[in-house]
Coordinates of C-alpha atoms in Angstrom, one line a residue:
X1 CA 131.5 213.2 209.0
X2 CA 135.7 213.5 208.5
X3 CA 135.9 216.0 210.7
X4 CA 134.5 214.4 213.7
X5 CA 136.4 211.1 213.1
X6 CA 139.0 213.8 213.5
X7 CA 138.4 215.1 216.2
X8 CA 137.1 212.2 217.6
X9 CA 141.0 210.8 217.2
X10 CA 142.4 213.8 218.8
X11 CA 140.4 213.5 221.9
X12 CA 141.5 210.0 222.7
X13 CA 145.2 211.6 222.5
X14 CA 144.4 213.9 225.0
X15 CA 141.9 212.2 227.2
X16 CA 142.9 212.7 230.8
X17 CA 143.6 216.3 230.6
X18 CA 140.6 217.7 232.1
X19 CA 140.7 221.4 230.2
X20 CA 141.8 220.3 227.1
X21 CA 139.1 217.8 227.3
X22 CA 136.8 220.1 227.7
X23 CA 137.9 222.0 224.6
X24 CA 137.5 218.7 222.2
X25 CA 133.8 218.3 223.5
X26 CA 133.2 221.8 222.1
X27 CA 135.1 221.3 218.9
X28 CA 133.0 217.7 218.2
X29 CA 129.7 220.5 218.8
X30 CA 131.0 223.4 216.8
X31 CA 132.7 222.0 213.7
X32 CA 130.1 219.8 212.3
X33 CA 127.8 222.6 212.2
X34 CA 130.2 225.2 210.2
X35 CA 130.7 222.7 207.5
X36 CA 127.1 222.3 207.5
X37 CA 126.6 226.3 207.6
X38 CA 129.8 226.8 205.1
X39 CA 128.0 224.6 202.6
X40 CA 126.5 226.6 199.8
X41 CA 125.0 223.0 198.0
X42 CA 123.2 221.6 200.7
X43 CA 119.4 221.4 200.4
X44 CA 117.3 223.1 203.1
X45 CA 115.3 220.5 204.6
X46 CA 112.5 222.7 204.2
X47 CA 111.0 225.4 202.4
X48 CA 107.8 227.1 202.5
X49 CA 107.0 227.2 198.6
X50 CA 103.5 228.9 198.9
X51 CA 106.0 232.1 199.2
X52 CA 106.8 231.9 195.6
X53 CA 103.4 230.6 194.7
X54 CA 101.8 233.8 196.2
X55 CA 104.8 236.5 194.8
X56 CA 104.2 235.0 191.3
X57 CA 100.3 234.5 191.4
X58 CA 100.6 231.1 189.9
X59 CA 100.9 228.0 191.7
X60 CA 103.6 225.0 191.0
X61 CA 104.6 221.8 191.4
X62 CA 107.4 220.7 193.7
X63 CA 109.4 218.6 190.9
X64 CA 110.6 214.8 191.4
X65 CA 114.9 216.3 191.7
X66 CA 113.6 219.0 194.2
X67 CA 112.9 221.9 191.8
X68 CA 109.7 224.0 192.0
X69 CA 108.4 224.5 188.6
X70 CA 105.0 226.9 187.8
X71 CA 104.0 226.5 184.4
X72 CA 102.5 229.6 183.1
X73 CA 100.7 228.7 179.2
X74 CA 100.2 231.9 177.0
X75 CA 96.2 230.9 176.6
X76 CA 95.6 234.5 175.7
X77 CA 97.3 233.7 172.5
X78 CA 95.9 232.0 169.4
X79 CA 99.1 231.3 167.2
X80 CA 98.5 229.1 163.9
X81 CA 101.4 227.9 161.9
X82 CA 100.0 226.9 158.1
X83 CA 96.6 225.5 159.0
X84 CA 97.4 224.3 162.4
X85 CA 96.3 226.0 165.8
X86 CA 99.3 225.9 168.1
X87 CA 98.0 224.6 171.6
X88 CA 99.5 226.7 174.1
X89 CA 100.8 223.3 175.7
X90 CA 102.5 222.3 172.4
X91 CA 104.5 225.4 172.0
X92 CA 103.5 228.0 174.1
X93 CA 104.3 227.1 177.4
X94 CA 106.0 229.6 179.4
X95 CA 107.5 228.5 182.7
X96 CA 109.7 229.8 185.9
X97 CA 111.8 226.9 188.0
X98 CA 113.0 227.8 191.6
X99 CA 116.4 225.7 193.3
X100 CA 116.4 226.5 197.2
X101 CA 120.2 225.9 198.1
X102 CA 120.7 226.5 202.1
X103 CA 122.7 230.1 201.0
X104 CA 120.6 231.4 198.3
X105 CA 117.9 230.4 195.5
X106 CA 118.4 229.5 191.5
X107 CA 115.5 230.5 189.2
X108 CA 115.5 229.9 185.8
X109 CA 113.1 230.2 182.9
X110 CA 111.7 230.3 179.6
X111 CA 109.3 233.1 178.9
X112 CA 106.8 233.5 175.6
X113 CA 106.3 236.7 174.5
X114 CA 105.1 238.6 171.6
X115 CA 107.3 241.0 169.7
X116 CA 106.0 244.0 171.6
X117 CA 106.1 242.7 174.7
X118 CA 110.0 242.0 174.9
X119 CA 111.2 244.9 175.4
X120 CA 108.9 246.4 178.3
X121 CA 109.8 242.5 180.0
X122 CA 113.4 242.9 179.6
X123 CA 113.7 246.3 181.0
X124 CA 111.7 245.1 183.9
X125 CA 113.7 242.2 184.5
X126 CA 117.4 243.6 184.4
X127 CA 115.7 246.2 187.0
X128 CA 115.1 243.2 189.1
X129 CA 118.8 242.3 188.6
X130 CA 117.3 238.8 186.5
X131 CA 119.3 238.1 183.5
X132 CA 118.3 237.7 180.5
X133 CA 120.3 234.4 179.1
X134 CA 118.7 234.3 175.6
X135 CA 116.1 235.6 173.5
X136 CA 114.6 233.7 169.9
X137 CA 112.5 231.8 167.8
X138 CA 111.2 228.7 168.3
X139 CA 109.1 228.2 165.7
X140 CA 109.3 229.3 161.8
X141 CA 106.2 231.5 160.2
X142 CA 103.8 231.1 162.9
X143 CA 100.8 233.8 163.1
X144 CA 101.1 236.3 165.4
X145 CA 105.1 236.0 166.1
X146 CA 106.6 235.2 168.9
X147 CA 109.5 235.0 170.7
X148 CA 111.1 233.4 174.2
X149 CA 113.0 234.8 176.4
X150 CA 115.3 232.9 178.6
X151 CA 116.3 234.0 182.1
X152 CA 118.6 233.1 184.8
X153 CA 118.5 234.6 188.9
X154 CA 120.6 234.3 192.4
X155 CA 119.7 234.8 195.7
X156 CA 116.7 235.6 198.0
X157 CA 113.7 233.4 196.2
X158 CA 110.8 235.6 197.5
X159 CA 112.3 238.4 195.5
X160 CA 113.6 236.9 192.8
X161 CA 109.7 235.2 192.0
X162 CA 108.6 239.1 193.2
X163 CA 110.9 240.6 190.4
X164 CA 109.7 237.9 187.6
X165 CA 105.8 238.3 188.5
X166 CA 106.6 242.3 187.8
X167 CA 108.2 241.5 184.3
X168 CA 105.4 239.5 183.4
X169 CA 102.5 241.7 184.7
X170 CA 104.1 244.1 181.6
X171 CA 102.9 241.1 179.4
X172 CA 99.2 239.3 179.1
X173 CA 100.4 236.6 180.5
X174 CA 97.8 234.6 182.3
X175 CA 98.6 234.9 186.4
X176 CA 95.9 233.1 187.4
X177 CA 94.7 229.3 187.6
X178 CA 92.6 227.7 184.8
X179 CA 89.1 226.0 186.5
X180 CA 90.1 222.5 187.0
X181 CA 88.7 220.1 184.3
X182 CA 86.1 217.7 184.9
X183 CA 88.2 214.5 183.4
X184 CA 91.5 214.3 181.5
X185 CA 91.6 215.4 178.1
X186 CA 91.6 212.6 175.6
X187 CA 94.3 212.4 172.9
X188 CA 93.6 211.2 168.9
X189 CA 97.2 209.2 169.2
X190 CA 98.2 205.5 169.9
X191 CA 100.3 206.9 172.9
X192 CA 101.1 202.9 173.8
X193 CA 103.3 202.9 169.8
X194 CA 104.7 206.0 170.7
X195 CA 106.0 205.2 174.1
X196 CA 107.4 202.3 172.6
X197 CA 109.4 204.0 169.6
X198 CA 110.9 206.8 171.5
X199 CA 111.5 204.5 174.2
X200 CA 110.3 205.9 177.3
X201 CA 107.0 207.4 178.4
X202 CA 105.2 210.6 177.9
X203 CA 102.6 212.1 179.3
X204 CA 99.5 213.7 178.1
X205 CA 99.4 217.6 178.7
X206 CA 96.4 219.7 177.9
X207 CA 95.6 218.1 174.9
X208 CA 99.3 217.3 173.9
X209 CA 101.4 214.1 174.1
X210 CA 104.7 215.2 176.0
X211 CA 108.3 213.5 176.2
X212 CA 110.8 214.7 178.4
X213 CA 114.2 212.8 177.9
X214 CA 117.2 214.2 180.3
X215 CA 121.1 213.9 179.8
X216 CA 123.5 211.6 180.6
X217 CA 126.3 213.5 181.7
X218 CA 125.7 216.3 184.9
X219 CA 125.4 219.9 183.5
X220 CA 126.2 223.2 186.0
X221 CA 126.6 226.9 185.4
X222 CA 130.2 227.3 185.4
X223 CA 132.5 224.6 185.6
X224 CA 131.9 221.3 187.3
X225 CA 135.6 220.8 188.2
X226 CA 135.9 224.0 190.1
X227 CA 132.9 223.2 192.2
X228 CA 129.7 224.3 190.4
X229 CA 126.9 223.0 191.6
X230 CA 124.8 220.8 188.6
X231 CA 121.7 221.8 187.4
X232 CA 118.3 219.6 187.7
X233 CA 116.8 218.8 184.1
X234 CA 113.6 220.0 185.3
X235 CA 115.0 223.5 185.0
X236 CA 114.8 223.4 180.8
X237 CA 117.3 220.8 180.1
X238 CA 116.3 217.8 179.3
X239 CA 115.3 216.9 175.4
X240 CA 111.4 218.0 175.3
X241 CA 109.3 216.6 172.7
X242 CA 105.7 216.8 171.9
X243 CA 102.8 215.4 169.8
X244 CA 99.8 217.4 168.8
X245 CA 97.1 215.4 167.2
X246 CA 96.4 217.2 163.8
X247 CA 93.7 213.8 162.7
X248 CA 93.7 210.7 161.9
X249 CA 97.0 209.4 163.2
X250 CA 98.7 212.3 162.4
X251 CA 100.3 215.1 164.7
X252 CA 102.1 218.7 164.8
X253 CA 105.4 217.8 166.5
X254 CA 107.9 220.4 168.3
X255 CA 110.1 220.9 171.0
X256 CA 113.6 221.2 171.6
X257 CA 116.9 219.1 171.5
X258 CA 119.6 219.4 174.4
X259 CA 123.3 218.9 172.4
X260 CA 126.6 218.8 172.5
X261 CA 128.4 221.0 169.9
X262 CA 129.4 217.4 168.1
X263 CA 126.0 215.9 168.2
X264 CA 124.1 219.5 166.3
X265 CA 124.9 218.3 162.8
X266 CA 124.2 214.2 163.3
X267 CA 120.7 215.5 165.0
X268 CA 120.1 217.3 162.3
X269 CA 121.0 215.3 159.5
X270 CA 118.6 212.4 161.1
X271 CA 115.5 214.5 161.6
X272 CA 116.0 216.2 158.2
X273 CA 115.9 212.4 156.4
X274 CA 113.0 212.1 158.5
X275 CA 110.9 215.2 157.2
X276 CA 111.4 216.8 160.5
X277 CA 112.4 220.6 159.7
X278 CA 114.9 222.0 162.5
X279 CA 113.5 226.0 163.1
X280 CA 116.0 227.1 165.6
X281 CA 120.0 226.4 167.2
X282 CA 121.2 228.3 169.7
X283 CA 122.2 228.8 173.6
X284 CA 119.8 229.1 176.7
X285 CA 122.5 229.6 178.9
X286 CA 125.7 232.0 179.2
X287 CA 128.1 230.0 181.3
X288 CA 126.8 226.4 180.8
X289 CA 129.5 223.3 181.3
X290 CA 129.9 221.6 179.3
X291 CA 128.6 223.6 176.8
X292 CA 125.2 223.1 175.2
X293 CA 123.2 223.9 172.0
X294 CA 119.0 223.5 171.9
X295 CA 118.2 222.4 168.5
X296 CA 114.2 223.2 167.6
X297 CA 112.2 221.0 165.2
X298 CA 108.8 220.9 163.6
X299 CA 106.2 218.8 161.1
X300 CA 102.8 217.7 160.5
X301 CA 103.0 214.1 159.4
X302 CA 101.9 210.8 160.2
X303 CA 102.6 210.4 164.3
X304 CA 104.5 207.0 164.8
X305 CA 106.6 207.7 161.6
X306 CA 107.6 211.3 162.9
X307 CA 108.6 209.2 166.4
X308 CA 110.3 206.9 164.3
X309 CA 112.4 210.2 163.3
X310 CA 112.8 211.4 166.8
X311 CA 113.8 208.3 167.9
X312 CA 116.7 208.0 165.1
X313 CA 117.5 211.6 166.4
X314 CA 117.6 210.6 169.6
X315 CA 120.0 207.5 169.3
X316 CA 122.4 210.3 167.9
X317 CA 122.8 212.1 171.8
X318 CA 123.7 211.6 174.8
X319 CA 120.8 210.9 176.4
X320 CA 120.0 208.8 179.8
X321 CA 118.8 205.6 179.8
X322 CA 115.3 205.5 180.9

């Protein structure tokens, strides 16, 4: 560390005087570990997720960047839009992320809900002191409606998860584990000529081909320059796409673009010359830097020609290099 090359320096000046001595050896002990304790960024070493696992009633996954992510899938609902059933992994995929920091915890979410059950959730969240960052559409004339809420929470993790699990327990969504199934689900789609087009690979997901593409540049709540500390992409922002086999080499696409204000119109302009219909802009966030716009799409079209739109979308954004 700089501070005990510091200090280190200063006791060589001084070496010989046995109090002052003795003073340096308790500075090289003592400062290290208040720049450790001031540190509001650092990751614990540790942390006991089955805390959050049991105050939500769900458990999750511990993330590749750190973040612990339950996925909770509105199963109880059977949404159609035209003639195709929505599977609740294609759009209907409720989920809560949790970000230990050695001071305090970030959660952050994206909750489905139907129309009557927004208002009992959002009372019971701002009770909890969670916020409520946005609330829309993601789809266009689906049957029943529904909505997403968007949340955002600081500081002690057990309660945040603890005020979240009441919200939801106001909804029906499910709380508790799906039996296991015997062998992965297979997938109607030449996932090889997909991964290829878009350019990265996906992942199949309860019946549904899933992309998850994250930005380039860092992204924080507040402002990077001033010291915010950047968000991971596994907490909702990284470009999500997915592929819903509908037959024969075709598929229900959706999901959600993560943009720059300057990139919403290019995005658009490609997926609409692709027959890709965008359903939704708008913000997840309230104090995002830089800040951000999630663009929604959907179609039911052949699946390697709707990639080849995605993928012409894509090329438009700022996305990482896989």
């Amino acid at each position: 560390m700089k501070s005990q090359h510091i200090v280190s320096k200063f006791v060589k000046r001084i070496s010989g005087h046995s109090r002052i001595n003795h003073l340096a050896v308790i500075l090289i002990l003592v400062i290290p570990s208040l720049e450790l304790s001031c540190s509001s960024n650092a990751q614990p070493q540790q942390f006991d997720w089955k805390q959050i696992e049991q105050a939500i009633g769900k458990a999750g996954a511990v993330q590749p960047d750190g973040v612990y992510k339950i996925g909770l899938p509105r199963t109880d609902l059977h949404v159609k839009v035209g003639d195709v059933e929505v599977q609740p992994t294609l759009a209907l995929g409720s989920w809560v992320a949790f970000r230990k920091l050695a001071v305090e915890t970030i959660a952050m979410g994206d909750l489905v809900l139907t129309e009557d059950e927004v208002e009992p959730v959002m009372a019971k969240l701002q009770d909890g002191n969670i916020e409520i960052t946005a609330l829309h559409n993601h789809l266009l004339n689906e049957n029943p409606r529904v909505m997403y809420m968007h949340i955002d929470g600081r500081g002690d993790a057990v309660k945040l998860a603890q005020a979240i699990h009441a919200a939801l327990a106001l909804s029906k969504t499910p709380l508790t584990a799906p039996a296991p199934a015997a062998s992965p689900e297979p997938v109607n789609l030449d996932t090889r000529a997909l991964d290829q087009i878009i350019g990265r690979g996906g992942k199949l997901n309860g019946g549904v081909y899933q992309f998850s593409i994250p930005r380039a540049e860092k992204i924080a709540t507040g402002e990077l320059k001033n010291g915010a500390e950047p968000i991971p992409s596994s907490m909702g922002l990284a470009t999500a796409i997915s592929f819903q086999p509908t037959g024969t080499d075709t598929a229900a696409i959706t999901g959600d673009f993560v943009l720059l204000g300057s990139e919403v119109n290019p995005v658009i302009s490609a997926l609409r010359q692709n027959g890709i219909a965008v359903t939704a802009v708008h913000s997840h966030m309230l104090d995002d830097s830089p800040r951000l716009f999630f663009l929604h799409f959907w179609a039911n079209d052949t699946a390697l020609k709707l990639a080849r739109g995605l993928r012409a979308a894509l090329d438009k954004t700022n996305s990482a290099k896989p």
